[in-house]
Coordinates of C-alpha atoms and ligand atoms in Angstrom, one line a residue:
M1 CA 267.4 -20.3 -217.5
N2 CA 266.3 -21.1 -214.4
Q3 CA 268.9 -18.7 -212.4
A4 CA 269.3 -21.3 -209.4
F5 CA 270.0 -24.3 -211.3
E6 CA 272.7 -22.1 -213.6
A7 CA 274.2 -20.7 -210.2
K8 CA 274.6 -24.8 -208.8
L9 CA 276.2 -25.7 -212.0
R10 CA 278.6 -23.1 -212.2
G11 CA 279.4 -23.8 -208.6
D12 CA 280.0 -27.0 -209.3
L13 CA 282.2 -26.3 -212.3
E14 CA 284.6 -24.1 -209.8
S15 CA 285.1 -26.7 -207.8
L16 CA 286.0 -28.9 -210.9
K17 CA 288.7 -25.9 -211.1
R18 CA 290.0 -25.9 -208.0
A19 CA 291.0 -28.8 -207.4
G20 CA 292.5 -29.1 -210.8
T21 CA 290.4 -32.1 -212.5
Y22 CA 288.6 -29.5 -215.2
K23 CA 288.7 -30.7 -218.5
R24 CA 289.1 -28.3 -221.3
L25 CA 288.7 -29.8 -224.7
R26 CA 291.6 -29.5 -227.2
H27 CA 291.1 -29.0 -230.6
I28 CA 292.6 -31.1 -233.7
T29 CA 292.7 -29.5 -237.0
T30 CA 293.9 -32.5 -239.4
P31 CA 293.8 -36.4 -239.3
M32 CA 294.1 -38.6 -236.4
A33 CA 297.5 -39.4 -236.7
P34 CA 300.9 -39.9 -234.8
E35 CA 301.5 -36.1 -235.1
V36 CA 298.6 -34.0 -235.6
R37 CA 298.0 -30.0 -235.1
M38 CA 296.6 -29.0 -232.7
E39 CA 295.0 -25.5 -231.9
E40 CA 295.6 -24.7 -228.9
A41 CA 299.3 -26.4 -228.9
G42 CA 300.5 -25.9 -232.6
D43 CA 302.3 -29.6 -234.1
V44 CA 302.4 -32.6 -231.5
I45 CA 302.8 -35.8 -231.3
V46 CA 300.0 -37.8 -229.9
L47 CA 300.5 -40.6 -227.3
S48 CA 297.0 -40.9 -226.1
S49 CA 294.6 -41.8 -228.7
N50 CA 293.6 -45.5 -229.6
N51 CA 294.8 -45.0 -233.0
Y52 CA 296.7 -48.4 -232.3
L53 CA 297.3 -49.3 -235.3
G54 CA 297.5 -46.1 -237.2
L55 CA 294.2 -46.9 -239.4
A56 CA 292.4 -43.6 -238.3
D57 CA 293.8 -41.6 -241.4
Q58 CA 294.6 -45.3 -243.8
S59 CA 293.9 -44.1 -247.5
E60 CA 292.1 -47.5 -248.0
V61 CA 290.2 -46.9 -245.3
V62 CA 289.2 -43.5 -245.8
E63 CA 288.3 -44.3 -249.8
A64 CA 286.2 -47.0 -248.2
G65 CA 284.5 -44.3 -246.1
K66 CA 284.1 -42.1 -249.2
R67 CA 282.5 -44.6 -251.5
G68 CA 280.1 -45.5 -249.1
L69 CA 278.5 -42.2 -248.9
D70 CA 278.4 -42.0 -252.4
Q71 CA 276.6 -45.3 -252.3
Y72 CA 274.5 -45.3 -249.6
G73 CA 274.2 -41.5 -248.1
A74 CA 274.5 -39.7 -245.5
G75 CA 272.9 -42.3 -242.9
T76 CA 270.1 -45.1 -242.0
A77 CA 267.3 -42.7 -240.8
S78 CA 266.1 -45.6 -239.5
V79 CA 266.9 -48.0 -236.6
R80 CA 267.7 -51.8 -238.1
F81 CA 264.0 -53.5 -237.8
I82 CA 262.7 -50.4 -239.5
C83 CA 263.9 -49.3 -242.7
G84 CA 268.2 -49.2 -241.0
T85 CA 269.7 -52.6 -242.4
F86 CA 271.6 -52.2 -245.4
D87 CA 273.6 -54.9 -247.1
I88 CA 276.6 -53.2 -245.9
H89 CA 275.7 -53.8 -242.0
R90 CA 275.5 -57.8 -243.0
T91 CA 278.8 -57.7 -244.7
L92 CA 280.5 -56.0 -241.7
E93 CA 278.5 -58.1 -239.5
E94 CA 279.4 -61.6 -240.9
R95 CA 283.5 -59.9 -241.5
I96 CA 283.2 -59.0 -237.7
A97 CA 282.3 -63.0 -236.7
A98 CA 284.9 -64.2 -238.7
F99 CA 287.3 -62.4 -237.9
L100 CA 287.0 -63.1 -234.2
G101 CA 286.3 -66.9 -235.2
T102 CA 282.2 -66.6 -234.0
D103 CA 278.7 -67.4 -235.5
A104 CA 277.3 -64.0 -236.0
S105 CA 277.6 -60.5 -234.7
L106 CA 275.6 -57.5 -234.7
S107 CA 276.9 -53.9 -235.0
Y108 CA 275.9 -51.1 -232.8
V109 CA 276.5 -47.2 -232.8
A110 CA 279.1 -47.4 -230.5
C111 CA 280.4 -50.7 -227.6
W112 CA 279.0 -47.8 -225.4
N113 CA 275.5 -49.2 -227.0
A114 CA 276.6 -52.7 -227.1
N115 CA 277.4 -52.9 -223.5
T116 CA 274.0 -51.1 -222.3
G117 CA 272.0 -53.1 -224.5
L118 CA 273.6 -56.4 -224.2
F119 CA 272.7 -57.4 -220.1
A120 CA 269.8 -55.7 -219.7
T121 CA 268.7 -58.0 -222.4
I122 CA 269.9 -61.4 -221.6
C123 CA 269.8 -61.3 -217.6
D124 CA 266.5 -61.4 -216.2
Q125 CA 264.6 -62.5 -212.9
G126 CA 266.6 -65.1 -211.5
S127 CA 270.0 -64.3 -213.5
A128 CA 273.1 -63.1 -211.8
I129 CA 276.3 -61.2 -213.8
V130 CA 279.8 -61.1 -212.1
S131 CA 281.8 -58.2 -212.9
D132 CA 285.4 -57.3 -212.1
E133 CA 285.5 -54.3 -210.5
L134 CA 287.5 -52.0 -212.6
N135 CA 285.3 -53.1 -215.8
H136 CA 285.2 -50.2 -218.3
A137 CA 282.0 -47.6 -217.8
S138 CA 280.2 -48.7 -220.3
I139 CA 280.0 -52.4 -218.6
I140 CA 279.2 -51.0 -215.1
D141 CA 276.1 -49.5 -216.8
G142 CA 275.2 -51.9 -218.9
V143 CA 275.2 -54.1 -215.6
R144 CA 273.2 -51.2 -213.8
L145 CA 270.2 -51.4 -216.3
A146 CA 270.1 -55.2 -216.0
S147 CA 268.2 -54.0 -212.7
K148 CA 266.3 -57.6 -212.1
A149 CA 269.4 -59.8 -212.2
R150 CA 271.7 -59.9 -209.1
R151 CA 274.7 -58.1 -209.2
E152 CA 278.4 -59.1 -207.9
R153 CA 281.6 -57.7 -208.2
Y154 CA 285.4 -58.9 -207.5
K155 CA 288.4 -57.4 -206.5
H156 CA 290.2 -56.8 -209.9
S157 CA 291.3 -59.9 -211.5
D158 CA 291.1 -61.5 -208.2
M159 CA 290.4 -65.4 -208.9
Q160 CA 289.8 -66.4 -205.4
Q161 CA 287.2 -63.5 -205.4
L162 CA 285.7 -64.4 -208.6
R163 CA 285.0 -68.3 -207.5
E164 CA 283.5 -66.8 -203.6
K165 CA 281.1 -64.6 -206.1
L166 CA 279.9 -67.4 -208.6
E167 CA 279.9 -70.2 -205.5
A168 CA 277.4 -67.4 -204.0
V169 CA 274.9 -67.1 -207.5
K170 CA 275.3 -70.4 -208.4
E171 CA 271.3 -70.9 -208.2
C172 CA 271.1 -68.5 -210.5
F173 CA 270.3 -68.7 -214.3
P174 CA 272.0 -67.1 -216.5
I175 CA 275.6 -66.2 -214.8
V176 CA 277.0 -64.4 -216.5
V177 CA 280.7 -63.3 -215.7
V178 CA 282.0 -60.5 -217.2
T179 CA 285.3 -58.3 -218.1
D180 CA 287.4 -56.2 -220.3
G181 CA 290.1 -57.9 -222.4
V182 CA 292.5 -55.3 -221.9
F183 CA 292.0 -52.7 -218.6
S184 CA 291.8 -49.2 -220.5
M185 CA 293.8 -47.4 -217.0
E186 CA 296.4 -50.1 -216.0
G187 CA 296.7 -51.7 -219.4
D188 CA 297.1 -55.1 -218.0
L189 CA 295.1 -58.3 -219.5
A190 CA 292.1 -60.4 -217.9
K191 CA 293.4 -63.9 -216.4
L192 CA 291.0 -65.4 -219.4
P193 CA 292.4 -68.7 -219.4
E194 CA 291.3 -69.0 -215.2
I195 CA 287.7 -67.0 -215.6
V196 CA 287.1 -69.9 -218.5
G197 CA 288.0 -72.3 -216.2
L198 CA 285.9 -70.9 -213.7
A199 CA 283.1 -70.1 -215.6
K200 CA 283.0 -73.7 -217.6
E201 CA 282.9 -74.8 -213.5
Y202 CA 279.9 -73.3 -212.3
G203 CA 278.1 -73.1 -216.1
A204 CA 278.6 -69.4 -216.7
I205 CA 278.9 -68.3 -220.1
V206 CA 281.8 -65.7 -220.1
V207 CA 281.8 -61.8 -221.5
V208 CA 284.8 -60.4 -222.8
D209 CA 284.8 -56.5 -223.6
D210 CA 288.1 -56.6 -226.3
S211 CA 287.9 -52.9 -227.3
H212 CA 291.5 -52.0 -226.1
G213 CA 292.9 -56.0 -227.1
T214 CA 290.8 -56.1 -231.0
G215 CA 293.6 -55.0 -233.2
V216 CA 296.0 -55.1 -230.5
M217 CA 296.8 -58.6 -229.0
G218 CA 297.1 -61.7 -230.3
K219 CA 299.5 -62.5 -233.3
T220 CA 297.1 -61.4 -235.7
G221 CA 295.3 -58.6 -234.0
R222 CA 292.3 -60.5 -232.6
G223 CA 292.9 -60.0 -229.6
T224 CA 293.3 -60.8 -226.2
I225 CA 291.1 -64.1 -226.6
E226 CA 293.7 -65.1 -229.7
H227 CA 296.5 -64.2 -227.2
Y228 CA 295.7 -66.9 -225.0
D229 CA 294.5 -69.1 -227.5
L230 CA 290.9 -69.2 -226.3
T231 CA 289.4 -68.5 -229.6
G232 CA 285.6 -70.4 -229.7
K233 CA 286.1 -70.6 -225.8
V234 CA 284.3 -67.5 -224.8
D235 CA 280.6 -67.2 -225.4
V236 CA 280.4 -63.3 -226.1
I237 CA 282.7 -60.6 -227.2
T238 CA 282.1 -57.0 -226.9
G239 CA 284.2 -54.4 -228.9
T240 CA 284.8 -51.0 -230.6
L241 CA 285.3 -50.0 -234.2
G242 CA 286.6 -46.8 -232.8
K243 CA 289.7 -48.0 -231.9
A244 CA 292.0 -49.8 -233.7
L245 CA 289.7 -50.5 -236.6
G246 CA 289.7 -47.4 -238.0
G247 CA 288.6 -45.3 -235.0
A248 CA 285.3 -43.8 -236.7
A249 CA 282.6 -44.5 -234.2
G250 CA 280.5 -48.0 -234.1
G251 CA 280.5 -51.3 -231.5
F252 CA 279.4 -55.1 -231.7
V253 CA 278.5 -58.0 -229.9
A254 CA 280.0 -61.1 -231.3
G255 CA 278.7 -64.9 -230.3
S256 CA 276.1 -67.2 -231.2
A257 CA 273.3 -66.9 -233.9
A258 CA 270.6 -67.1 -231.1
L259 CA 272.6 -64.9 -228.8
I260 CA 272.6 -62.4 -232.0
D261 CA 268.8 -62.5 -233.4
T262 CA 267.7 -62.1 -229.4
L263 CA 269.3 -59.3 -229.8
I264 CA 268.1 -57.8 -232.4
Q265 CA 264.5 -59.0 -231.5
R266 CA 264.8 -57.5 -228.0
S267 CA 268.1 -54.9 -227.0
R268 CA 267.1 -51.2 -226.5
P269 CA 269.9 -50.0 -228.1
Q270 CA 268.4 -51.7 -231.5
L271 CA 264.5 -50.9 -231.4
F272 CA 265.0 -47.3 -230.4
S273 CA 268.5 -45.8 -232.0
N274 CA 269.8 -45.5 -235.7
A275 CA 271.8 -48.1 -237.0
L276 CA 275.0 -47.9 -237.9
P277 CA 275.7 -44.8 -240.5
A278 CA 276.7 -47.3 -243.6
T279 CA 280.0 -44.6 -244.4
V280 CA 281.0 -46.5 -240.9
A281 CA 280.4 -49.7 -242.2
C282 CA 282.2 -49.2 -245.1
S283 CA 285.4 -48.2 -243.7
S284 CA 285.3 -49.9 -240.5
L285 CA 284.7 -53.3 -243.1
A286 CA 287.9 -51.6 -245.1
A287 CA 289.8 -51.7 -241.4
I288 CA 289.5 -55.2 -240.6
D289 CA 290.9 -56.3 -244.0
Y290 CA 293.6 -53.7 -244.1
L291 CA 294.8 -55.7 -240.8
D292 CA 293.8 -59.1 -242.1
S293 CA 296.0 -58.4 -245.3
H294 CA 298.8 -56.4 -243.1
P295 CA 299.4 -58.9 -239.8
E296 CA 303.0 -57.1 -239.7
L297 CA 301.2 -54.1 -238.5
V298 CA 300.7 -55.7 -234.5
G299 CA 304.1 -56.7 -234.1
I300 CA 305.1 -53.5 -235.2
L301 CA 302.8 -52.2 -232.7
R302 CA 304.7 -55.2 -230.0
E303 CA 308.1 -53.4 -231.2
N304 CA 307.5 -50.0 -230.7
T305 CA 305.4 -50.9 -227.4
A306 CA 308.9 -52.6 -226.4
Y307 CA 310.9 -49.8 -227.6
F308 CA 309.0 -46.8 -225.6
R309 CA 308.5 -49.2 -222.3
A310 CA 312.7 -49.4 -222.3
G311 CA 313.4 -45.9 -223.2
L312 CA 311.2 -44.7 -220.2
E313 CA 313.0 -47.1 -218.1
R314 CA 316.5 -45.6 -218.9
I315 CA 315.4 -42.2 -218.4
G316 CA 314.2 -43.5 -214.9
Y317 CA 310.7 -43.9 -215.0
R318 CA 308.7 -47.1 -213.3
P319 CA 305.8 -47.5 -216.1
L320 CA 303.2 -50.4 -214.8
P321 CA 304.3 -53.6 -216.2
G322 CA 302.2 -55.1 -218.7
E323 CA 301.9 -56.3 -222.3
S324 CA 299.1 -54.4 -224.2
A325 CA 300.3 -50.6 -226.0
I326 CA 298.7 -48.7 -222.9
V327 CA 301.9 -47.8 -220.6
P328 CA 300.5 -46.2 -217.7
I329 CA 303.0 -44.1 -215.4
I330 CA 301.5 -43.7 -212.0
V331 CA 302.7 -40.0 -210.5
G332 CA 300.2 -39.9 -207.3
E333 CA 298.2 -36.8 -207.2
T334 CA 295.8 -36.2 -210.1
A335 CA 296.6 -32.3 -209.9
F336 CA 300.1 -33.5 -210.5
A337 CA 299.4 -35.4 -213.0
I338 CA 297.9 -32.6 -215.2
T339 CA 300.9 -30.7 -214.3
I340 CA 303.1 -33.6 -216.3
S341 CA 301.0 -33.3 -218.9
D342 CA 300.4 -29.9 -219.3
A343 CA 303.9 -29.5 -219.7
L344 CA 304.3 -31.8 -221.9
L345 CA 302.1 -30.8 -224.2
K346 CA 304.2 -27.2 -223.9
R347 CA 306.7 -29.6 -225.4
G348 CA 305.1 -30.8 -228.5
V349 CA 303.9 -34.4 -226.9
F350 CA 300.1 -34.8 -226.4
V351 CA 299.9 -37.3 -223.0
T352 CA 296.7 -37.3 -220.8
G353 CA 296.6 -38.1 -217.3
F354 CA 294.2 -39.2 -215.5
G355 CA 293.1 -39.1 -211.9
F356 CA 289.8 -39.7 -209.1
P357 CA 287.5 -40.6 -209.6
V358 CA 288.5 -42.3 -213.2
V359 CA 291.5 -44.2 -211.4
P360 CA 291.6 -44.3 -207.2
E361 CA 292.6 -41.3 -205.2
G362 CA 296.5 -41.2 -204.9
T363 CA 297.1 -42.8 -208.2
A364 CA 297.0 -40.8 -210.4
R365 CA 298.6 -41.2 -213.7
I366 CA 300.0 -40.5 -217.3
R367 CA 298.9 -42.8 -219.3
V368 CA 300.5 -44.1 -222.7
Q369 CA 299.2 -45.3 -225.6
I370 CA 301.4 -46.3 -228.6
S371 CA 300.9 -46.6 -231.9
A372 CA 302.1 -48.9 -235.1
A373 CA 302.3 -45.8 -237.0
L374 CA 304.6 -44.2 -234.6
T375 CA 308.7 -43.5 -236.1
K376 CA 311.6 -44.2 -234.2
D377 CA 311.7 -40.4 -234.5
E378 CA 308.5 -39.2 -232.9
M379 CA 309.2 -41.5 -230.2
D380 CA 313.0 -40.4 -229.5
R381 CA 311.9 -36.9 -229.5
A382 CA 308.6 -37.7 -227.0
L383 CA 311.2 -39.9 -224.7
S384 CA 313.6 -36.6 -224.6
A385 CA 310.2 -34.2 -223.8
F386 CA 309.1 -36.6 -221.0
E387 CA 312.8 -36.8 -219.8
D388 CA 313.2 -32.7 -219.6
V389 CA 309.6 -32.8 -217.6
G390 CA 310.3 -35.3 -215.5
K391 CA 313.3 -33.4 -214.3
A392 CA 311.7 -30.3 -214.4
V393 CA 308.9 -31.1 -212.1
G394 CA 311.0 -33.3 -209.8
I395 CA 310.1 -37.5 -210.4
L396 CA 313.1 -38.2 -212.3
G397 CA 315.4 -36.2 -209.9
K398 CA 317.1 -32.3 -210.7
P399 CA 318.8 -31.5 -213.9
Ligands
PLP401 C1 286.6 -47.8 -225.6 C2 285.9 -49.0 -224.5 C3 284.6 -48.5 -224.6 C4 283.6 -47.6 -225.9 O1 283.5 -47.8 -226.8 P1 283.1 -46.9 -228.0 O2 282.9 -47.6 -229.0 O3 283.6 -45.8 -227.9 O4 281.9 -46.6 -227.1 C5 283.8 -49.6 -224.3 N1 284.1 -50.8 -223.6 C6 286.0 -50.5 -223.1 C7 286.3 -51.6 -222.8 C8 286.7 -49.6 -224.0 O5 288.0 -49.4 -223.9

């Protein structure tokens, strides 16, 4: 190893530790569920997973994955266009399209890959991409890869500025407006009715990454687009199979048949990276089927979220308002957020603190994520830990 390089890496890591922003991995030894066993902390209630509907350890979902492993083996050993396309990919992709109300869809090994494969494929010289400043990192990187396109950013959910940016790029073609459906650090929803309206005015297409909205928003869990009654009015939807829909891995792009065929032909992650493992396709398919036949899960998630929010407010916390299952509590400095999440972990509640540079300086937060699988008892125990810790660290007044 190059000694100077090693010393640089160690120095950089030391400064993260001094700043209180160094991440320590924690090791779980049981399936993802409302309560897990953690090597470092014992039995804990999880309020930081994306397992919104509790499908990660749902027996139908797990069994489907096992059957997939038996039927198709461990992997595809190929990219899609060579010999990595199995019949289950087609079944899953037709199912996703039907679920979201689009013509077609295409799976990727992660939504990260879907986003990094999308923009560079559809935006060439002369095109433009207009993006919300708080969009997910995978959108930001995906947009960067479309290096020939004109790229503009608007202030978070600022529709006046979105209009100005669209005006500035109106000679470009195509024009793409891209937004998260549910913003992951704020838990708020994109103003999709306005965005779709503006896009129409300027002849732009709309891409919504609904990774935190799928399975969560809308009456039947079809996402933020269903929530706003805009089904069929959004051109492109990207999303993950790694959150509410079973939580394994995998992502997708859903849209018109011509768009999906174009991605099959030219999207670089499709051409140069392995296909989604068949076993994951099987468990994800079972997760969508399960959600379809148990739409009440979405209502339970909403009730749990309302219950936990009300509990936090009763104790004296002031979470950011919002309609999704993400409940952020702004606490100020990064190191403080980490102190609080460490104290909660000692009390058996696993919830993550986020600070700079993931969120702007001074707006570090504890991000609570609710699951339909949480029981009242688990939520009450978690709330009692929040109360004790809040008093101990002085954000709720002294005990
Ligand atoms: C989580 C998330 C992703 C990444 O999904 P993976 O399938 O884990 O790569 C992409 N976009 C958004 C908005 C997300 O919240």
